[in-house]
Amino acid sequence: MAELRTEEEQIEAIKSWWKENGRSLLLAIAVAVAGVVGWQAWQKRVEVQSTNASVTYQELLQAVTALRDTPDDGAQSATAEHLAGVLQDEYSSTGYASLGAMLMARVAVDAGDLDKALTQLDWARQNAEDEELKQLATLRSARIKLAQGDAAAASSILAEANADHFNAAYAELRGDVLVAQGQVAEARQAYEQALESASPQMRPVIQMKHDDLAGGERS
């Protein structure tokens, strides 16, 4: 009888605990299940977005290739601009959107439309999650500003930039900007800094710029 009472007491204790805590336990389980399902749904959405963005970017590459290989009747450029717009509007969180903006900036430069190129590069600078890509977009923006004769704007862009992925290229461009501003001594220092980390392919041009300034000072 004592054992029976003990079992009955255990059952009553379980019932009492369930009455007090059962609802909270079920709610916790429901929240946990919903969290798992939500995470899986989010992962699936990201995967689908990445796949769709990749397909759209490949279509953009094909459109740009056609634009370069054949005379543009307006349709090729319209297609390329549409696809780049889709990437930026619908897949801005993917790296493909920034790559598309960089590609369209190159197309605009080839067409001589530097303002349109700057618009695309600005988008990449503001939206790219990849730091190296962002720095490349910044470098190209500054180059275009200098090409447009706006050395002050180019200098401002470079001053705000983090250049750890393109040290030599940034230092070289700073030298070019300083030359345009008539700051010869500072330009030489910038070229010297560029030479410290320049690749073998870059060194001859940078060295020539540096030496030209030295010759100008001697004359």
PDB file of C-alpha atoms in Angstrom:
ATOM      1  CA  MET A   1       0.000   0.000   0.000  1.00  0.00           C
ATOM      2  CA  ALA A   2       2.871   2.327   0.808  1.00  0.00           C
ATOM      3  CA  GLU A   3       4.330   1.734  -2.669  1.00  0.00           C
ATOM      4  CA  LEU A   4       0.924   2.424  -4.254  1.00  0.00           C
ATOM      5  CA  ARG A   5       0.578   5.690  -2.360  1.00  0.00           C
ATOM      6  CA  THR A   6       4.059   6.652  -3.439  1.00  0.00           C
ATOM      7  CA  GLU A   7       3.202   6.019  -7.098  1.00  0.00           C
ATOM      8  CA  GLU A   8      -0.068   7.924  -6.729  1.00  0.00           C
ATOM      9  CA  GLU A   9       1.793  10.813  -5.126  1.00  0.00           C
ATOM     10  CA  GLN A  10       4.292  10.831  -8.006  1.00  0.00           C
ATOM     11  CA  ILE A  11       1.472  10.883 -10.545  1.00  0.00           C
ATOM     12  CA  GLU A  12      -0.263  13.693  -8.690  1.00  0.00           C
ATOM     13  CA  ALA A  13       3.019  15.608  -8.537  1.00  0.00           C
ATOM     14  CA  ILE A  14       3.481  15.194 -12.290  1.00  0.00           C
ATOM     15  CA  LYS A  15      -0.085  16.318 -12.930  1.00  0.00           C
ATOM     16  CA  SER A  16       0.405  19.321 -10.694  1.00  0.00           C
ATOM     17  CA  TRP A  17       3.688  20.247 -12.401  1.00  0.00           C
ATOM     18  CA  TRP A  18       2.121  19.880 -15.848  1.00  0.00           C
ATOM     19  CA  LYS A  19      -0.819  22.021 -14.801  1.00  0.00           C
ATOM     20  CA  GLU A  20       1.562  24.773 -13.710  1.00  0.00           C
ATOM     21  CA  ASN A  21       4.196  24.465 -16.432  1.00  0.00           C
ATOM     22  CA  GLY A  22       2.704  22.528 -19.328  1.00  0.00           C
ATOM     23  CA  ARG A  23       1.502  25.565 -21.250  1.00  0.00           C
ATOM     24  CA  SER A  24       4.896  27.286 -20.946  1.00  0.00           C
ATOM     25  CA  LEU A  25       6.660  24.128 -22.081  1.00  0.00           C
ATOM     26  CA  LEU A  26       4.421  23.751 -25.120  1.00  0.00           C
ATOM     27  CA  LEU A  27       4.931  27.418 -25.961  1.00  0.00           C
ATOM     28  CA  ALA A  28       8.711  27.020 -25.696  1.00  0.00           C
ATOM     29  CA  ILE A  29       8.609  23.979 -27.974  1.00  0.00           C
ATOM     30  CA  ALA A  30       6.421  25.832 -30.471  1.00  0.00           C
ATOM     31  CA  VAL A  31       8.798  28.809 -30.478  1.00  0.00           C
ATOM     32  CA  ALA A  32      11.800  26.525 -30.976  1.00  0.00           C
ATOM     33  CA  VAL A  33      10.131  24.702 -33.861  1.00  0.00           C
ATOM     34  CA  ALA A  34       9.071  27.989 -35.443  1.00  0.00           C
ATOM     35  CA  GLY A  35      12.633  29.260 -35.104  1.00  0.00           C
ATOM     36  CA  VAL A  36      14.055  26.222 -36.873  1.00  0.00           C
ATOM     37  CA  VAL A  37      11.449  26.423 -39.630  1.00  0.00           C
ATOM     38  CA  GLY A  38      12.029  30.168 -39.999  1.00  0.00           C
ATOM     39  CA  TRP A  39      15.806  29.709 -40.217  1.00  0.00           C
ATOM     40  CA  GLN A  40      15.433  27.017 -42.849  1.00  0.00           C
ATOM     41  CA  ALA A  41      13.035  29.201 -44.834  1.00  0.00           C
ATOM     42  CA  TRP A  42      15.461  32.134 -44.643  1.00  0.00           C
ATOM     43  CA  GLN A  43      18.364  29.962 -45.789  1.00  0.00           C
ATOM     44  CA  LYS A  44      16.282  28.695 -48.692  1.00  0.00           C
ATOM     45  CA  ARG A  45      15.328  32.253 -49.655  1.00  0.00           C
ATOM     46  CA  VAL A  46      18.976  33.355 -49.610  1.00  0.00           C
ATOM     47  CA  GLU A  47      19.947  30.353 -51.721  1.00  0.00           C
ATOM     48  CA  VAL A  48      17.222  31.070 -54.282  1.00  0.00           C
ATOM     49  CA  GLN A  49      18.148  34.759 -54.400  1.00  0.00           C
ATOM     50  CA  SER A  50      21.808  33.952 -54.941  1.00  0.00           C
ATOM     51  CA  THR A  51      20.971  31.519 -57.736  1.00  0.00           C
ATOM     52  CA  ASN A  52      18.650  33.979 -59.476  1.00  0.00           C
ATOM     53  CA  ALA A  53      21.193  36.782 -59.117  1.00  0.00           C
ATOM     54  CA  SER A  54      23.902  34.565 -60.604  1.00  0.00           C
ATOM     55  CA  VAL A  55      21.733  33.757 -63.610  1.00  0.00           C
ATOM     56  CA  THR A  56      20.884  37.436 -64.119  1.00  0.00           C
ATOM     57  CA  TYR A  57      24.553  38.409 -63.880  1.00  0.00           C
ATOM     58  CA  GLN A  58      25.507  35.799 -66.483  1.00  0.00           C
ATOM     59  CA  GLU A  59      22.834  37.247 -68.769  1.00  0.00           C
ATOM     60  CA  LEU A  60      24.316  40.702 -68.158  1.00  0.00           C
ATOM     61  CA  LEU A  61      27.782  39.438 -69.082  1.00  0.00           C
ATOM     62  CA  GLN A  62      26.396  38.039 -72.326  1.00  0.00           C
ATOM     63  CA  ALA A  63      24.619  41.318 -73.098  1.00  0.00           C
ATOM     64  CA  VAL A  64      27.781  43.338 -72.475  1.00  0.00           C
ATOM     65  CA  THR A  65      29.839  40.957 -74.610  1.00  0.00           C
ATOM     66  CA  ALA A  66      27.341  41.371 -77.438  1.00  0.00           C
ATOM     67  CA  LEU A  67      27.457  45.128 -76.931  1.00  0.00           C
ATOM     68  CA  ARG A  68      31.229  45.134 -77.381  1.00  0.00           C
ATOM     69  CA  ASP A  69      31.348  42.686 -80.272  1.00  0.00           C
ATOM     70  CA  THR A  70      28.609  44.108 -82.487  1.00  0.00           C
ATOM     71  CA  PRO A  71      27.392  47.613 -83.399  1.00  0.00           C
ATOM     72  CA  ASP A  72      24.826  48.761 -80.855  1.00  0.00           C
ATOM     73  CA  ASP A  73      21.386  49.326 -82.324  1.00  0.00           C
ATOM     74  CA  GLY A  74      20.090  50.405 -78.922  1.00  0.00           C
ATOM     75  CA  ALA A  75      18.670  47.017 -78.018  1.00  0.00           C
ATOM     76  CA  GLN A  76      21.900  45.616 -76.560  1.00  0.00           C
ATOM     77  CA  SER A  77      22.531  48.604 -74.313  1.00  0.00           C
ATOM     78  CA  ALA A  78      18.882  48.652 -73.221  1.00  0.00           C
ATOM     79  CA  THR A  79      19.090  44.962 -72.321  1.00  0.00           C
ATOM     80  CA  ALA A  80      22.299  45.462 -70.357  1.00  0.00           C
ATOM     81  CA  GLU A  81      20.890  48.422 -68.444  1.00  0.00           C
ATOM     82  CA  HIS A  82      17.695  46.514 -67.677  1.00  0.00           C
ATOM     83  CA  LEU A  83      19.595  43.513 -66.300  1.00  0.00           C
ATOM     84  CA  ALA A  84      21.873  45.724 -64.208  1.00  0.00           C
ATOM     85  CA  GLY A  85      18.758  47.433 -62.848  1.00  0.00           C
ATOM     86  CA  VAL A  86      17.213  44.080 -61.939  1.00  0.00           C
ATOM     87  CA  LEU A  87      20.344  43.144 -60.007  1.00  0.00           C
ATOM     88  CA  GLN A  88      20.334  46.414 -58.088  1.00  0.00           C
ATOM     89  CA  ASP A  89      16.578  46.492 -57.436  1.00  0.00           C
ATOM     90  CA  GLU A  90      15.891  42.838 -56.653  1.00  0.00           C
ATOM     91  CA  TYR A  91      19.229  41.365 -55.587  1.00  0.00           C
ATOM     92  CA  SER A  92      21.045  44.300 -54.000  1.00  0.00           C
ATOM     93  CA  SER A  93      22.106  42.156 -51.038  1.00  0.00           C
ATOM     94  CA  THR A  94      24.139  39.853 -53.279  1.00  0.00           C
ATOM     95  CA  GLY A  95      27.631  40.475 -54.576  1.00  0.00           C
ATOM     96  CA  TYR A  96      26.366  40.105 -58.129  1.00  0.00           C
ATOM     97  CA  ALA A  97      24.606  43.480 -57.954  1.00  0.00           C
ATOM     98  CA  SER A  98      27.851  45.301 -57.176  1.00  0.00           C
ATOM     99  CA  LEU A  99      29.711  43.333 -59.842  1.00  0.00           C
ATOM    100  CA  GLY A 100      27.008  44.335 -62.298  1.00  0.00           C
ATOM    101  CA  ALA A 101      27.415  47.994 -61.345  1.00  0.00           C
ATOM    102  CA  MET A 102      31.174  47.759 -61.892  1.00  0.00           C
ATOM    103  CA  LEU A 103      30.605  46.148 -65.269  1.00  0.00           C
ATOM    104  CA  MET A 104      28.156  48.838 -66.361  1.00  0.00           C
ATOM    105  CA  ALA A 105      30.607  51.517 -65.225  1.00  0.00           C
ATOM    106  CA  ARG A 106      33.180  49.997 -67.574  1.00  0.00           C
ATOM    107  CA  VAL A 107      30.639  50.029 -70.407  1.00  0.00           C
ATOM    108  CA  ALA A 108      29.856  53.687 -69.703  1.00  0.00           C
ATOM    109  CA  VAL A 109      33.554  54.617 -69.725  1.00  0.00           C
ATOM    110  CA  ASP A 110      34.013  52.843 -73.056  1.00  0.00           C
ATOM    111  CA  ALA A 111      31.084  54.864 -74.406  1.00  0.00           C
ATOM    112  CA  GLY A 112      32.575  58.106 -73.078  1.00  0.00           C
ATOM    113  CA  ASP A 113      29.750  58.672 -70.592  1.00  0.00           C
ATOM    114  CA  LEU A 114      31.773  59.383 -67.458  1.00  0.00           C
ATOM    115  CA  ASP A 115      28.819  60.707 -65.457  1.00  0.00           C
ATOM    116  CA  LYS A 116      26.921  57.465 -65.965  1.00  0.00           C
ATOM    117  CA  ALA A 117      30.045  55.546 -64.981  1.00  0.00           C
ATOM    118  CA  LEU A 118      30.260  57.551 -61.757  1.00  0.00           C
ATOM    119  CA  THR A 119      26.629  56.768 -60.964  1.00  0.00           C
ATOM    120  CA  GLN A 120      27.305  53.035 -61.237  1.00  0.00           C
ATOM    121  CA  LEU A 121      30.534  53.270 -59.249  1.00  0.00           C
ATOM    122  CA  ASP A 122      28.812  55.276 -56.517  1.00  0.00           C
ATOM    123  CA  TRP A 123      26.193  52.546 -56.232  1.00  0.00           C
ATOM    124  CA  ALA A 124      28.908  49.915 -55.859  1.00  0.00           C
ATOM    125  CA  ARG A 125      30.737  52.009 -53.264  1.00  0.00           C
ATOM    126  CA  GLN A 126      27.601  52.391 -51.173  1.00  0.00           C
ATOM    127  CA  ASN A 127      26.285  48.845 -51.477  1.00  0.00           C
ATOM    128  CA  ALA A 128      29.196  46.447 -51.938  1.00  0.00           C
ATOM    129  CA  GLU A 129      29.762  44.210 -48.928  1.00  0.00           C
ATOM    130  CA  ASP A 130      33.101  43.020 -50.260  1.00  0.00           C
ATOM    131  CA  GLU A 131      35.716  45.514 -49.047  1.00  0.00           C
ATOM    132  CA  GLU A 132      38.087  44.880 -51.940  1.00  0.00           C
ATOM    133  CA  LEU A 133      35.357  45.558 -54.483  1.00  0.00           C
ATOM    134  CA  LYS A 134      34.339  48.717 -52.619  1.00  0.00           C
ATOM    135  CA  GLN A 135      37.924  49.982 -52.672  1.00  0.00           C
ATOM    136  CA  LEU A 136      38.219  49.257 -56.388  1.00  0.00           C
ATOM    137  CA  ALA A 137      35.024  51.209 -57.081  1.00  0.00           C
ATOM    138  CA  THR A 138      36.373  54.109 -55.018  1.00  0.00           C
ATOM    139  CA  LEU A 139      39.680  54.075 -56.897  1.00  0.00           C
ATOM    140  CA  ARG A 140      37.921  54.174 -60.256  1.00  0.00           C
ATOM    141  CA  SER A 141      35.618  56.970 -59.115  1.00  0.00           C
ATOM    142  CA  ALA A 142      38.615  59.091 -58.168  1.00  0.00           C
ATOM    143  CA  ARG A 143      40.287  58.367 -61.508  1.00  0.00           C
ATOM    144  CA  ILE A 144      37.210  59.533 -63.378  1.00  0.00           C
ATOM    145  CA  LYS A 145      36.962  62.712 -61.317  1.00  0.00           C
ATOM    146  CA  LEU A 146      40.590  63.461 -62.142  1.00  0.00           C
ATOM    147  CA  ALA A 147      39.944  62.724 -65.826  1.00  0.00           C
ATOM    148  CA  GLN A 148      37.087  65.232 -65.684  1.00  0.00           C
ATOM    149  CA  GLY A 149      39.505  67.843 -64.395  1.00  0.00           C
ATOM    150  CA  ASP A 150      38.160  67.836 -60.838  1.00  0.00           C
ATOM    151  CA  ALA A 151      41.334  67.128 -58.871  1.00  0.00           C
ATOM    152  CA  ALA A 152      39.772  68.430 -55.652  1.00  0.00           C
ATOM    153  CA  ALA A 153      36.920  65.907 -55.855  1.00  0.00           C
ATOM    154  CA  ALA A 154      39.366  63.118 -56.671  1.00  0.00           C
ATOM    155  CA  SER A 155      41.488  64.076 -53.670  1.00  0.00           C
ATOM    156  CA  SER A 156      38.413  64.106 -51.425  1.00  0.00           C
ATOM    157  CA  ILE A 157      37.376  60.633 -52.561  1.00  0.00           C
ATOM    158  CA  LEU A 158      40.859  59.250 -51.942  1.00  0.00           C
ATOM    159  CA  ALA A 159      41.102  60.902 -48.526  1.00  0.00           C
ATOM    160  CA  GLU A 160      37.991  59.072 -47.318  1.00  0.00           C
ATOM    161  CA  ALA A 161      39.045  55.686 -48.674  1.00  0.00           C
ATOM    162  CA  ASN A 162      40.561  52.651 -47.008  1.00  0.00           C
ATOM    163  CA  ALA A 163      43.204  51.460 -49.455  1.00  0.00           C
ATOM    164  CA  ASP A 164      44.737  48.371 -47.866  1.00  0.00           C
ATOM    165  CA  HIS A 165      43.927  46.163 -50.882  1.00  0.00           C
ATOM    166  CA  PHE A 166      45.306  48.611 -53.471  1.00  0.00           C
ATOM    167  CA  ASN A 167      48.056  50.524 -51.691  1.00  0.00           C
ATOM    168  CA  ALA A 168      50.244  51.083 -54.744  1.00  0.00           C
ATOM    169  CA  ALA A 169      47.384  52.097 -57.040  1.00  0.00           C
ATOM    170  CA  TYR A 170      45.975  54.521 -54.472  1.00  0.00           C
ATOM    171  CA  ALA A 171      49.383  56.077 -53.811  1.00  0.00           C
ATOM    172  CA  GLU A 172      50.024  56.430 -57.545  1.00  0.00           C
ATOM    173  CA  LEU A 173      46.682  58.136 -58.070  1.00  0.00           C
ATOM    174  CA  ARG A 174      47.331  60.454 -55.131  1.00  0.00           C
ATOM    175  CA  GLY A 175      50.544  61.395 -56.908  1.00  0.00           C
ATOM    176  CA  ASP A 176      48.626  62.106 -60.114  1.00  0.00           C
ATOM    177  CA  VAL A 177      46.153  64.282 -58.218  1.00  0.00           C
ATOM    178  CA  LEU A 178      48.942  66.193 -56.495  1.00  0.00           C
ATOM    179  CA  VAL A 179      50.640  66.802 -59.845  1.00  0.00           C
ATOM    180  CA  ALA A 180      47.376  68.228 -61.177  1.00  0.00           C
ATOM    181  CA  GLN A 181      47.243  70.493 -58.131  1.00  0.00           C
ATOM    182  CA  GLY A 182      50.818  71.660 -58.654  1.00  0.00           C
ATOM    183  CA  GLN A 183      52.160  70.024 -55.486  1.00  0.00           C
ATOM    184  CA  VAL A 184      55.284  68.504 -56.996  1.00  0.00           C
ATOM    185  CA  ALA A 185      57.206  67.572 -53.841  1.00  0.00           C
ATOM    186  CA  GLU A 186      54.163  65.878 -52.318  1.00  0.00           C
ATOM    187  CA  ALA A 187      53.521  64.060 -55.602  1.00  0.00           C
ATOM    188  CA  ARG A 188      57.059  62.665 -55.612  1.00  0.00           C
ATOM    189  CA  GLN A 189      56.526  61.348 -52.085  1.00  0.00           C
ATOM    190  CA  ALA A 190      53.285  59.692 -53.165  1.00  0.00           C
ATOM    191  CA  TYR A 191      55.024  58.003 -56.100  1.00  0.00           C
ATOM    192  CA  GLU A 192      57.807  56.826 -53.789  1.00  0.00           C
ATOM    193  CA  GLN A 193      55.193  55.340 -51.499  1.00  0.00           C
ATOM    194  CA  ALA A 194      53.568  53.642 -54.494  1.00  0.00           C
ATOM    195  CA  LEU A 195      56.898  52.141 -55.559  1.00  0.00           C
ATOM    196  CA  GLU A 196      57.284  50.470 -52.166  1.00  0.00           C
ATOM    197  CA  SER A 197      54.363  48.113 -52.809  1.00  0.00           C
ATOM    198  CA  ALA A 198      53.985  48.238 -56.597  1.00  0.00           C
ATOM    199  CA  SER A 199      53.907  45.054 -58.642  1.00  0.00           C
ATOM    200  CA  PRO A 200      56.599  44.532 -61.303  1.00  0.00           C
ATOM    201  CA  GLN A 201      54.019  45.454 -63.945  1.00  0.00           C
ATOM    202  CA  MET A 202      53.204  48.768 -62.262  1.00  0.00           C
ATOM    203  CA  ARG A 203      56.723  49.872 -61.348  1.00  0.00           C
ATOM    204  CA  PRO A 204      57.982  51.177 -64.739  1.00  0.00           C
ATOM    205  CA  VAL A 205      55.119  53.660 -65.174  1.00  0.00           C
ATOM    206  CA  ILE A 206      55.273  54.866 -61.573  1.00  0.00           C
ATOM    207  CA  GLN A 207      59.039  55.192 -61.758  1.00  0.00           C
ATOM    208  CA  MET A 208      58.729  57.238 -64.949  1.00  0.00           C
ATOM    209  CA  LYS A 209      56.237  59.596 -63.293  1.00  0.00           C
ATOM    210  CA  HIS A 210      58.553  59.977 -60.320  1.00  0.00           C
ATOM    211  CA  ASP A 211      61.636  60.590 -62.448  1.00  0.00           C
ATOM    212  CA  ASP A 212      59.826  63.096 -64.664  1.00  0.00           C
ATOM    213  CA  LEU A 213      59.087  65.188 -61.594  1.00  0.00           C
ATOM    214  CA  ALA A 214      62.693  64.975 -60.461  1.00  0.00           C
ATOM    215  CA  GLY A 215      63.854  66.140 -63.890  1.00  0.00           C
ATOM    216  CA  GLY A 216      61.388  68.995 -63.831  1.00  0.00           C
ATOM    217  CA  GLU A 217      62.691  70.184 -60.480  1.00  0.00           C
ATOM    218  CA  ARG A 218      66.321  70.114 -61.704  1.00  0.00           C
ATOM    219  CA  SER A 219      65.445  72.112 -64.816  1.00  0.00           C
TER     220      SER A 219
END
